[in-house]
Short mmCIF file of C-alpha atoms and ligand atoms in Angstrom, two decimals:
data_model
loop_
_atom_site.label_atom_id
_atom_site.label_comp_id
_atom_site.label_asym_id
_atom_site.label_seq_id
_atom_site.Cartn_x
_atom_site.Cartn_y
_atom_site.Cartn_z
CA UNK H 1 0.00 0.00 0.00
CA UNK H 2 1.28 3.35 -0.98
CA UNK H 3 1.02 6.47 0.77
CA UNK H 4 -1.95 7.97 -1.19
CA UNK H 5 -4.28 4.58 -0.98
CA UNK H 6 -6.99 5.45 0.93
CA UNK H 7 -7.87 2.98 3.75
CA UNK H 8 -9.50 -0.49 2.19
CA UNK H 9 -12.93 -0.83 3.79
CA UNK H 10 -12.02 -4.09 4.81
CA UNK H 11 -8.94 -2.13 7.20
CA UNK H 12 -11.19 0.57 7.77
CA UNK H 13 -13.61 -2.43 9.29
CA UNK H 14 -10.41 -4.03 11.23
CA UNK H 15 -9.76 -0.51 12.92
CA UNK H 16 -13.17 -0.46 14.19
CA UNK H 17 -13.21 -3.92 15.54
CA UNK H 18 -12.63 -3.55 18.88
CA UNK H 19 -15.53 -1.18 20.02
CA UNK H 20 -17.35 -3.82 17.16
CA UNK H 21 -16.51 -6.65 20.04
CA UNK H 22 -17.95 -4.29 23.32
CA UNK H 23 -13.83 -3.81 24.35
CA UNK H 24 -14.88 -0.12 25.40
CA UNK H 25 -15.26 0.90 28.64
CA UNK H 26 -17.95 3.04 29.94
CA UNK H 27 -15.87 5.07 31.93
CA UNK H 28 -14.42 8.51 30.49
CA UNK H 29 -12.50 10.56 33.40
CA UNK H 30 -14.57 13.51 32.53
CA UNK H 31 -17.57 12.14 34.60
CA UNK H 32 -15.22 12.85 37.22
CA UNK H 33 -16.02 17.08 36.78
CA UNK H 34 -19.65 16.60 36.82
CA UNK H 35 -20.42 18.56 39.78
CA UNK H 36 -22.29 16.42 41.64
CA UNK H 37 -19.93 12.66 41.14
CA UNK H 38 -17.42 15.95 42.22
CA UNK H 39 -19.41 16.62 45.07
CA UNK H 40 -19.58 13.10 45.98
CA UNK H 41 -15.54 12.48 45.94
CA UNK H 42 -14.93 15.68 47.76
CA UNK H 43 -17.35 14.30 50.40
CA UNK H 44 -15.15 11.24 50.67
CA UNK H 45 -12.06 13.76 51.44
CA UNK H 46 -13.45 15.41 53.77
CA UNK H 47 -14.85 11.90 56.27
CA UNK H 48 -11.45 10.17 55.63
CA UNK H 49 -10.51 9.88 59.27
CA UNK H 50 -14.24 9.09 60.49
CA UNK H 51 -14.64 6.62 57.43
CA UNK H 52 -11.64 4.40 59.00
CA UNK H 53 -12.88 4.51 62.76
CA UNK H 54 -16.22 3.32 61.36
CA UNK H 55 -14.44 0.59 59.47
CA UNK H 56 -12.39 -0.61 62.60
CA UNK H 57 -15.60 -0.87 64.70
CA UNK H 58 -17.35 -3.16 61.45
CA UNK H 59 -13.89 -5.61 62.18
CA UNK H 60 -14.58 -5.62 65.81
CA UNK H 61 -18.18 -6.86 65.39
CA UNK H 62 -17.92 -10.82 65.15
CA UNK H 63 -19.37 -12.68 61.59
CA UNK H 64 -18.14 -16.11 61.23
CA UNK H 65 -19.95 -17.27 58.40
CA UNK H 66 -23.79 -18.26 59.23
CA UNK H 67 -23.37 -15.96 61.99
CA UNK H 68 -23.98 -12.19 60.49
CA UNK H 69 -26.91 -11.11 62.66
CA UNK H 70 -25.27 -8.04 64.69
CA UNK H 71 -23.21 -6.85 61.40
CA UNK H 72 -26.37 -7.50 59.06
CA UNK H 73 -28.54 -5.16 61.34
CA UNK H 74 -25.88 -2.71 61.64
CA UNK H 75 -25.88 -2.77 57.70
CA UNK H 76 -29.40 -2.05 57.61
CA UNK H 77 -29.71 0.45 59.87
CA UNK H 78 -27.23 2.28 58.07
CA UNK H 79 -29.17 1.33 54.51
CA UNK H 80 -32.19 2.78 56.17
CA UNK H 81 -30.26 6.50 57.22
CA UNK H 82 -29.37 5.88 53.64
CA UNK H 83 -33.25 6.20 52.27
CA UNK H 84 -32.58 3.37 50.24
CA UNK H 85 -35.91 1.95 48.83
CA UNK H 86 -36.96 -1.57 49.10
CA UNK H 87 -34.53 -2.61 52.39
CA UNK H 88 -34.82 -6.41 52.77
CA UNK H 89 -33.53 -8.69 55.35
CA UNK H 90 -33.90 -12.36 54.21
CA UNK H 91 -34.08 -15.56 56.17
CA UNK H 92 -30.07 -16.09 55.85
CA UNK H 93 -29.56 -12.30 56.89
CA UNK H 94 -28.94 -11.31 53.83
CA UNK H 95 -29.85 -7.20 53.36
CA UNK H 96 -30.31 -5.57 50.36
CA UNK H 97 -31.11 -2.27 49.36
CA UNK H 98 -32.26 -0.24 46.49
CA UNK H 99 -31.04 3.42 45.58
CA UNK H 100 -33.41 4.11 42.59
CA UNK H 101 -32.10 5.27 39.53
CA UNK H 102 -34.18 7.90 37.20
CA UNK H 103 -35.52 4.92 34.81
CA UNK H 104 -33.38 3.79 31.62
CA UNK H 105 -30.09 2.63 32.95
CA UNK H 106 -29.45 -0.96 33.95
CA UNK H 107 -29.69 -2.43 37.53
CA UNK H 108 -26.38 -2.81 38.93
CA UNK H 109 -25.55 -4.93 42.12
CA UNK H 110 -22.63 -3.98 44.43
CA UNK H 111 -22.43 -6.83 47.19
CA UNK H 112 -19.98 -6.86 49.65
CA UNK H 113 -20.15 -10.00 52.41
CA UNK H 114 -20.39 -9.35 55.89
CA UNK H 115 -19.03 -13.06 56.93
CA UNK H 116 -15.21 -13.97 57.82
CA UNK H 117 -13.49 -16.83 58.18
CA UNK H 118 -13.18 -16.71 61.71
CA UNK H 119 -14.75 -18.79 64.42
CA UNK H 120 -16.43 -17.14 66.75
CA UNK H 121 -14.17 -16.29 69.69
CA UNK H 122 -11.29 -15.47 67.34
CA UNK H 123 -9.77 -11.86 68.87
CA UNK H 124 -10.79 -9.18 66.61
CA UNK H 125 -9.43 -6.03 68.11
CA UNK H 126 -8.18 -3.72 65.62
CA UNK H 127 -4.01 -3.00 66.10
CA UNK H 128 -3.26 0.46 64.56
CA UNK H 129 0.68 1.19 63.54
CA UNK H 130 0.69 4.20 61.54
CA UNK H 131 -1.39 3.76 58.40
CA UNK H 132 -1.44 -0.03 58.66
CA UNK H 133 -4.35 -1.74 60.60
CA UNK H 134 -4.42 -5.36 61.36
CA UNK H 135 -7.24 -7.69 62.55
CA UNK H 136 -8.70 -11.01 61.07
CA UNK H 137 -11.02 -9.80 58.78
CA UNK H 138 -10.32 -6.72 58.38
CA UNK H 139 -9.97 -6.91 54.56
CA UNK H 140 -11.90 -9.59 53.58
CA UNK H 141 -14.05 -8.59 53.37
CA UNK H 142 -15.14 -5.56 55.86
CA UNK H 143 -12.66 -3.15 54.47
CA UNK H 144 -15.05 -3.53 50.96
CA UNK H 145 -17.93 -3.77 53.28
CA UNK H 146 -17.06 -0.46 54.46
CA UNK H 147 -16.14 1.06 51.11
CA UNK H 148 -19.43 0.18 49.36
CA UNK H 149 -21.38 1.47 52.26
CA UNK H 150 -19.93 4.89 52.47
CA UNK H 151 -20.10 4.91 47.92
CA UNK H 152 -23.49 5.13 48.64
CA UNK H 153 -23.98 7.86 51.32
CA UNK H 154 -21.58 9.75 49.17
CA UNK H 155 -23.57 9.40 45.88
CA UNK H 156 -26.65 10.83 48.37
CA UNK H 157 -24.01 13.59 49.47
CA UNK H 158 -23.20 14.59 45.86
CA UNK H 159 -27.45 14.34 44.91
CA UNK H 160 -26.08 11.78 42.18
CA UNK H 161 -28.58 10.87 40.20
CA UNK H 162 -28.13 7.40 38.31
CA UNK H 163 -30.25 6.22 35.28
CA UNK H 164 -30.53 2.27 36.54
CA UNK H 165 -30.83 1.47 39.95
CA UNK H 166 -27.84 0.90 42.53
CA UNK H 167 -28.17 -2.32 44.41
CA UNK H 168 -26.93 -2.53 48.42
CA UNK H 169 -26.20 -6.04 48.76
CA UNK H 170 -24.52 -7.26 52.28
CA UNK H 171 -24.58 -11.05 51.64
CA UNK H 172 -23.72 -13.93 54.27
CA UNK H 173 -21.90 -17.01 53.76
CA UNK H 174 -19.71 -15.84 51.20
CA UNK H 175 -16.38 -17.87 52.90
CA UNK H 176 -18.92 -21.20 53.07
CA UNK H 177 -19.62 -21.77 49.05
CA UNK H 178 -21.22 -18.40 48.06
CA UNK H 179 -24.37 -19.18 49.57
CA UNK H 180 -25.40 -16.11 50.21
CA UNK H 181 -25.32 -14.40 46.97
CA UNK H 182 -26.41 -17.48 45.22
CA UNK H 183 -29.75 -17.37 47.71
CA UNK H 184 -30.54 -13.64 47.13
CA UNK H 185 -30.01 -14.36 43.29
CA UNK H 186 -32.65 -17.29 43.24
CA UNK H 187 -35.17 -15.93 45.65
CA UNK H 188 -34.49 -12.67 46.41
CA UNK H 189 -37.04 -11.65 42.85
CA UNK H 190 -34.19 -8.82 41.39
CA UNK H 191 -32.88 -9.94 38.13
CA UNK H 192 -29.89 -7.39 37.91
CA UNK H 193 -28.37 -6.80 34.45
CA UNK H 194 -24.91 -6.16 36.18
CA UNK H 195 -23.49 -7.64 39.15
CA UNK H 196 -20.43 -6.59 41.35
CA UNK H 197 -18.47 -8.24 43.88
CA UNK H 198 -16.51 -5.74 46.05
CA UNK H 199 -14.50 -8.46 47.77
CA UNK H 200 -10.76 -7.95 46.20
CA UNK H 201 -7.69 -6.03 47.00
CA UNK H 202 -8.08 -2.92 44.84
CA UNK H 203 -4.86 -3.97 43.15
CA UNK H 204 -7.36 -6.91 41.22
CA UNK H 205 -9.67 -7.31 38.75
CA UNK H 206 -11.45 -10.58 38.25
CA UNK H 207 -13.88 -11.37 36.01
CA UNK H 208 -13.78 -14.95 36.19
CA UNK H 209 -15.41 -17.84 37.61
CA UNK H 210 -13.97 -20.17 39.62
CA UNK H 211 -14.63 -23.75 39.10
CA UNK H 212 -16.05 -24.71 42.58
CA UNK H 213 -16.86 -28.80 43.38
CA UNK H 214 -17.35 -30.21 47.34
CA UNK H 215 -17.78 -33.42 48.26
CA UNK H 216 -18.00 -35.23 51.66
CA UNK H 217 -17.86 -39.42 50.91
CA UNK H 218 -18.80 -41.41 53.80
CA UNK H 219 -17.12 -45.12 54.30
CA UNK H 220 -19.62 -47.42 56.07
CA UNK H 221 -19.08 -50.90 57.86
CA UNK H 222 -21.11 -52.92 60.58
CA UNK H 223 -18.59 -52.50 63.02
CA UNK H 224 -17.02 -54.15 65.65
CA UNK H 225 -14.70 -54.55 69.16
CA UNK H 226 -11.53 -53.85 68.56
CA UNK H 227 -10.78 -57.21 70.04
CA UNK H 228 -12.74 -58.63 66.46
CA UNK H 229 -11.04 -55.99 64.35
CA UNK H 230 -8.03 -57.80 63.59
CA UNK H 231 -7.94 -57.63 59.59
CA UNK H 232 -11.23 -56.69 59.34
CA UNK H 233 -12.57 -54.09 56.89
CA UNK H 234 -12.26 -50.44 58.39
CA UNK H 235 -13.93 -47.56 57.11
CA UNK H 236 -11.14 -45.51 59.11
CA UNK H 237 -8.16 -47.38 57.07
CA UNK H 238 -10.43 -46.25 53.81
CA UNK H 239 -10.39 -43.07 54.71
CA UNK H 240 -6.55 -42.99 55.07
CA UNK H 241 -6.78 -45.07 51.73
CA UNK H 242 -8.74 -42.91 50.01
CA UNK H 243 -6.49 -39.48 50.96
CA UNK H 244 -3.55 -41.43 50.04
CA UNK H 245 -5.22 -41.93 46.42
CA UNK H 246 -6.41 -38.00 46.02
CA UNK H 247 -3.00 -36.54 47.30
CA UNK H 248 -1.37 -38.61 43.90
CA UNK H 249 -3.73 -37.88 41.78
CA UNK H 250 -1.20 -36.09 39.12
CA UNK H 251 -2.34 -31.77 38.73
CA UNK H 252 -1.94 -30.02 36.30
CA UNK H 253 0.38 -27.10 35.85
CA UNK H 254 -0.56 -23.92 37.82
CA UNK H 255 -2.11 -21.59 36.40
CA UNK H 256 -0.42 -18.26 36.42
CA UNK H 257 -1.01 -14.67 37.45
CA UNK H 258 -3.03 -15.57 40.55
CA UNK H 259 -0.74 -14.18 43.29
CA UNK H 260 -0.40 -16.69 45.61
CA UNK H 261 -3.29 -18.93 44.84
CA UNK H 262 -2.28 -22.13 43.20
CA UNK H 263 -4.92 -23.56 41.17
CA UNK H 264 -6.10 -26.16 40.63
CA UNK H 265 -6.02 -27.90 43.70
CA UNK H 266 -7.77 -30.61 45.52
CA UNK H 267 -7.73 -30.13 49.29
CA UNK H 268 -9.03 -32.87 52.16
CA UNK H 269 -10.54 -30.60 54.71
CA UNK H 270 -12.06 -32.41 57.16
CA UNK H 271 -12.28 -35.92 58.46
CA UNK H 272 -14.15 -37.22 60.71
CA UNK H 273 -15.95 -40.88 61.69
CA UNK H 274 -16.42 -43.72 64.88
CA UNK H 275 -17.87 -42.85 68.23
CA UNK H 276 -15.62 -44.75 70.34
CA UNK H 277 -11.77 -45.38 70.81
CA UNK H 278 -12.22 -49.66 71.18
CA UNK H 279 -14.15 -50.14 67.86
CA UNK H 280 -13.94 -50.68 64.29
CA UNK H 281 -15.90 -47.08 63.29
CA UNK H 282 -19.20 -47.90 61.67
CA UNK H 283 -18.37 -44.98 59.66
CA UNK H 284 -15.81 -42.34 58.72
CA UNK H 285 -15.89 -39.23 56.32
CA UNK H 286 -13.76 -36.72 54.48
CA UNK H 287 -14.74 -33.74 52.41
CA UNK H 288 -13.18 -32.71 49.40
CA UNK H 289 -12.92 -29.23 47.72
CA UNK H 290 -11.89 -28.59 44.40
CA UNK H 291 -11.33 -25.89 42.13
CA UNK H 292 -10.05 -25.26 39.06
CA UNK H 293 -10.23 -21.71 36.49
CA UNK H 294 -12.06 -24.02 34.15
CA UNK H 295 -14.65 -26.57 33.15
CA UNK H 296 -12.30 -29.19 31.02
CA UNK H 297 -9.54 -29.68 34.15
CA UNK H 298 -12.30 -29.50 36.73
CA UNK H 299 -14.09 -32.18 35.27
CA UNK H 300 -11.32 -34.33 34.67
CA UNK H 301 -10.11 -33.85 37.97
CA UNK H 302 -13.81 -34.76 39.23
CA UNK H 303 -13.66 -38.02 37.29
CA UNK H 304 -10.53 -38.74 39.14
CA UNK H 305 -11.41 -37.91 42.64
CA UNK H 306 -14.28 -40.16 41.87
CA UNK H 307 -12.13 -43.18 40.85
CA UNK H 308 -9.69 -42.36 44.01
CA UNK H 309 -12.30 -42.79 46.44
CA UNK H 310 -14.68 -45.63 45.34
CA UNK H 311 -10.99 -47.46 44.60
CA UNK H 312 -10.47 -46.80 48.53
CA UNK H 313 -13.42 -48.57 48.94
CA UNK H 314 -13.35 -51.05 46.87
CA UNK H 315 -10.01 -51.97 48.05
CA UNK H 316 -10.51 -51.91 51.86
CA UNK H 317 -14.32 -53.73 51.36
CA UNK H 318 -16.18 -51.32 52.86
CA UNK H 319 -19.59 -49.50 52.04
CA UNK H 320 -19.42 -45.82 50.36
CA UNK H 321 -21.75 -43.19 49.49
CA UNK H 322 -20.87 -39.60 48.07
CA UNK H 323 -22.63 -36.30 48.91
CA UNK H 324 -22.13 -33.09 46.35
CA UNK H 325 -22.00 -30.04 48.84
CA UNK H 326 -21.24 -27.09 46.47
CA UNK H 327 -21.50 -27.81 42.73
CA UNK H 328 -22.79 -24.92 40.54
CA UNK H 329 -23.85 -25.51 36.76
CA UNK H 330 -21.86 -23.08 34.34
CA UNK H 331 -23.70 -23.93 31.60
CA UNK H 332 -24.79 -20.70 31.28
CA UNK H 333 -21.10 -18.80 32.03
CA UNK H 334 -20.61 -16.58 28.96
CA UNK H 335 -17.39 -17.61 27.24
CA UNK H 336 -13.98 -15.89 28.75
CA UNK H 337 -13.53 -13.54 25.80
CA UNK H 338 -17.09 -12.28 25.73
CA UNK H 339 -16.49 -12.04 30.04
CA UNK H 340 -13.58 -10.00 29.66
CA UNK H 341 -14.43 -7.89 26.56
CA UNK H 342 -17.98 -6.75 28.59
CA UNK H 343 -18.11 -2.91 29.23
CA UNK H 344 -17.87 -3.35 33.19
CA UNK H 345 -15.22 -5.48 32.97
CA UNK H 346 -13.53 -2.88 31.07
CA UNK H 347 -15.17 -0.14 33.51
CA UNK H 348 -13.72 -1.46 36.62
CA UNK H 349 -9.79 -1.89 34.68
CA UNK H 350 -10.56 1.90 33.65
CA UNK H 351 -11.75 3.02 37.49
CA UNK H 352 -9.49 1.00 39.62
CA UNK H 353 -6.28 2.24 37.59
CA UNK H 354 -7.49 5.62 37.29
CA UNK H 355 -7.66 5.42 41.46
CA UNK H 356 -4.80 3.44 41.57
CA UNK H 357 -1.39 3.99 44.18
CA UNK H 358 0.86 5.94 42.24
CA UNK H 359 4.04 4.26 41.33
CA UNK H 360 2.02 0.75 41.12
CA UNK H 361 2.24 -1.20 38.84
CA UNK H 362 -0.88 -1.39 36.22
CA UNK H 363 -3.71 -3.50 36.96
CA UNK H 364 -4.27 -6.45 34.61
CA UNK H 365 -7.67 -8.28 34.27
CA UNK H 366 -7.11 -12.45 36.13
CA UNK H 367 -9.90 -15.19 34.83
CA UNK H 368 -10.25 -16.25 38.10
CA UNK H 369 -13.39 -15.86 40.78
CA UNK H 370 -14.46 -17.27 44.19
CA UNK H 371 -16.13 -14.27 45.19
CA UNK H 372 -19.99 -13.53 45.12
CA UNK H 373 -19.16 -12.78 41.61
CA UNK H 374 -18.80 -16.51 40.62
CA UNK H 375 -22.75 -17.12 41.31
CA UNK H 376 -23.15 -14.28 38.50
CA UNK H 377 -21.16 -15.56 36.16
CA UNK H 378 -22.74 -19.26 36.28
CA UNK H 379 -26.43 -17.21 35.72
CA UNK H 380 -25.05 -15.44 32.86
CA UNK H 381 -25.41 -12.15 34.34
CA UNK H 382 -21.90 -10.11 33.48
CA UNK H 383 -20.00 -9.85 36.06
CA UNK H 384 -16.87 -8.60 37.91
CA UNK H 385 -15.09 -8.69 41.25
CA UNK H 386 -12.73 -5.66 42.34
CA UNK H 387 -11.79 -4.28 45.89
CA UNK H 388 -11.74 -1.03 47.48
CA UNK H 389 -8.74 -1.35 50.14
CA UNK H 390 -4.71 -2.48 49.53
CA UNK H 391 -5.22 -5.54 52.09
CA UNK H 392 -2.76 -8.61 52.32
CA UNK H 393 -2.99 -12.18 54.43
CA UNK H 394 -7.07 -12.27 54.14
CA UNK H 395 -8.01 -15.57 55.92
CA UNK H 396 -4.76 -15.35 58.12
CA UNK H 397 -4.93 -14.00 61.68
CA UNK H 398 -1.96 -11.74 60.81
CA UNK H 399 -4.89 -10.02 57.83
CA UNK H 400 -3.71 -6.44 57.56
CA UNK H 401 -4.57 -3.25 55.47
CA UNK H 402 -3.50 0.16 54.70
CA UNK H 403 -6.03 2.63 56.43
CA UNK H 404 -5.37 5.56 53.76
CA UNK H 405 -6.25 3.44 50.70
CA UNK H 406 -9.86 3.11 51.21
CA UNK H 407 -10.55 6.79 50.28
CA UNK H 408 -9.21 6.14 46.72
CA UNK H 409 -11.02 2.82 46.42
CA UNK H 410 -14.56 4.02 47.63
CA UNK H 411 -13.22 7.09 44.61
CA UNK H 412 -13.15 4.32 42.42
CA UNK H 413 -16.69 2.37 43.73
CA UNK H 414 -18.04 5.80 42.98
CA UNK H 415 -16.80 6.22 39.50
CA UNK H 416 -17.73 2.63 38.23
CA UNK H 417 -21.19 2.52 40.29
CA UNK H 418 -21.97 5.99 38.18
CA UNK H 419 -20.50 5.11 34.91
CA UNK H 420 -21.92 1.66 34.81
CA UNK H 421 -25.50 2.73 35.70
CA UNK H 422 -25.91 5.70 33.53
CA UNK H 423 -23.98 4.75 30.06
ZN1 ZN Q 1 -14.14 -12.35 50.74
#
């Protein structure tokens, strides 16, 4: 092609493929001047100090999973200051609220979990050193909890007005399967056309699901005094059998750019079985959990967890019978391209760099979930899970996060909750 060809239409075509295939994001940077999403950030200036007391007194109230009560009131109580329309506590504890857009825009979900990982009686009290404050929990995810609480009173600070609605969610069981999210999505009647899981450090993006499987198999004999049990079948001694199998069942590389998760993984969690020290037990148990990034490996890997544990059976001569926990069908999971070329995806990359730590390096989109997000993604509904706080060691005791980053992040909540509602 010479200098004076104009541009084939076929090239011309090319050029425009991108926006062709949805890559564009919703989000320009000169929302950020409208006077009221100006208003709104401001606001978040201005309440940085109170903003992080507020957050340290959400760590200190306890929420091992299934037990959310005290946080999931406090939630609503706040949702109810808020004027939110339509405030809903379900029978898990779920709450949900509406802040109703002006008509036009799509419904978009923010849901943050109240539930941590701790047991109950796990110390929570909030250490401060500087800008770093440390307590189990206090990232994951009540740091995002936090941030998506006060993105909404500052969208009522600014008088933001949205064109779909803004959904409040505060879900329960997140650390247990998901259960809360994928409850309020079956029963809770909203069919939201976006959904957001603020549940990350705000140095991720994912807009992936994560292949999810549990299983607990149960090893059965009649039993019998220890004194009888020489060589006798054992449901305990398939139990050990059966670990021994799943530990060597061969994984497959790991998949990269996951920061220290290494997937995918099969993990015995708990065992359990027999009543009494002198007896063969009558039964015995494990669980297993396994995940994968997607469907192909994870279902391989199910076929041989399978094989691994009826073989322990087999081979000891004991009875066994499998129970699916947590399996969710991703038939209708949109395809990873289509996932990661959807406008919010490419909303939430624009917002959470533009808000981004200076001198950080850029953040990159991971095909990954295990956050509320993942129940979206299996219904087809687009989806995306970012965070609002820098937080390291979630699910550790020594859990820690920088106080001064939540004002950027709840920024960033702010710009994505605006641009995604009213494109
Ligand atoms: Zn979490």
């Amino acid at each position: 092609m010479t200098k004076s060809t104009p541009l084939s239409p076929l090239l011309f075509a090319l050029l425009l493929a991108p926006a062709a295939f949805g890559q564009k994001s919703w989000f320009d940077p000169a929302l950020l001047r409208q006077p009221e999403v100006k208003k709104a950030m401001d606001s978040v200036d201005e309440r940085a100090a109170p903003i992080v007391d507020e957050w340290i007194r959400l760590v200190e109230i306890p929420a091992p999973s299934g037990k959310e009560q005290a946080r999931a009131k406090y939630i609503r109580a706040e949702m109810e200051k808020l004027g939110l329309s339509d405030i809903k506590t379900d029978d898990i504890f779920n709450v949900s609220g509406v802040r109703k857009g002006t008509g036009g825009g799509p419904g978009i979900v923010f849901a943050a979990h109240t539930d941590t990982v701790f047991p109950e009686g796990t110390p929570i009290k909030v250490k401060r050193e500087g800008d770093v404050i440390s307590a189990p929990g206090v990232g994951d995810d009540t740091s995002n909890l936090m941030a998506t609480l006060e993105m909404f009173r500052a969208l009522n600070r600014g008088g933001v007005k949205t064109k779909g609605d803004v959904i409040f969610l505060a879900s329960v069981q997140e650390e247990v399967g998901l259960l809360g999210a994928k409850y309020w999505l079956e029963k809770s009647g909203y069919k939201p056309d976006l959904f957001v899981a603020v549940d990350l450090s705000s140095t991720q993006v994912w807009y992936g699901a994560l292949r999810i499987s549990q299983f607990q198999f149960y090893y059965t004999s009649p039993g019998a005094h220890t004194m009888e049990s020489r060589g006798a079948p054992s449901p305990a001694k398939a139990v050990a059998k059966a670990i021994d199998a799943l530990y060597d069942i061969p994984l497959p590389k790991l998949v990269e750019g996951l920061d220290s998760f290494k997937l995918p993984v099969i993990n015995v969690g708990m065992i359990g079985g027999g009543t009494v020290v002198n007896a063969i037990p009558r039964e015995a148990w494990l669980t297993v959990d396994l995940r994968s990034t997607d469907s192909t490996t994870q279902d391989q890997l199910e076929t041989a967890v399978m094989k691994a544990v009826r073989g322990a059976a087999e081979k000891e001569g004991v009875g066994f019978r499998a129970e699916t926990k947590i399996a969710y069908d991703y038939s209708k999971a949109r395809s990873a391209a289509e996932r990661l070329n959807h406008p919010l995806v490419q909303t939430a990359l624009g917002t959470t760099n533009y808000f981004r730590k200076a001198g950080t390096p850029e953040i990159k989109p991971a095909d990954v979930g295990s956050t509320d997000a993942n129940i979206a993604v299996s219904m087809g509904i687009p989806a995306v899970a970012v965070g609002a706080v820098m937080e390291r060691m979630p699910h550790r005791l020594e859990e820690n996060a920088d106080a001064g980053s939540i004002v950027p992040g709840i920024k960033s909540l702010i710009a994505l909750a605006v641009a995604a509602s009213t494109h």
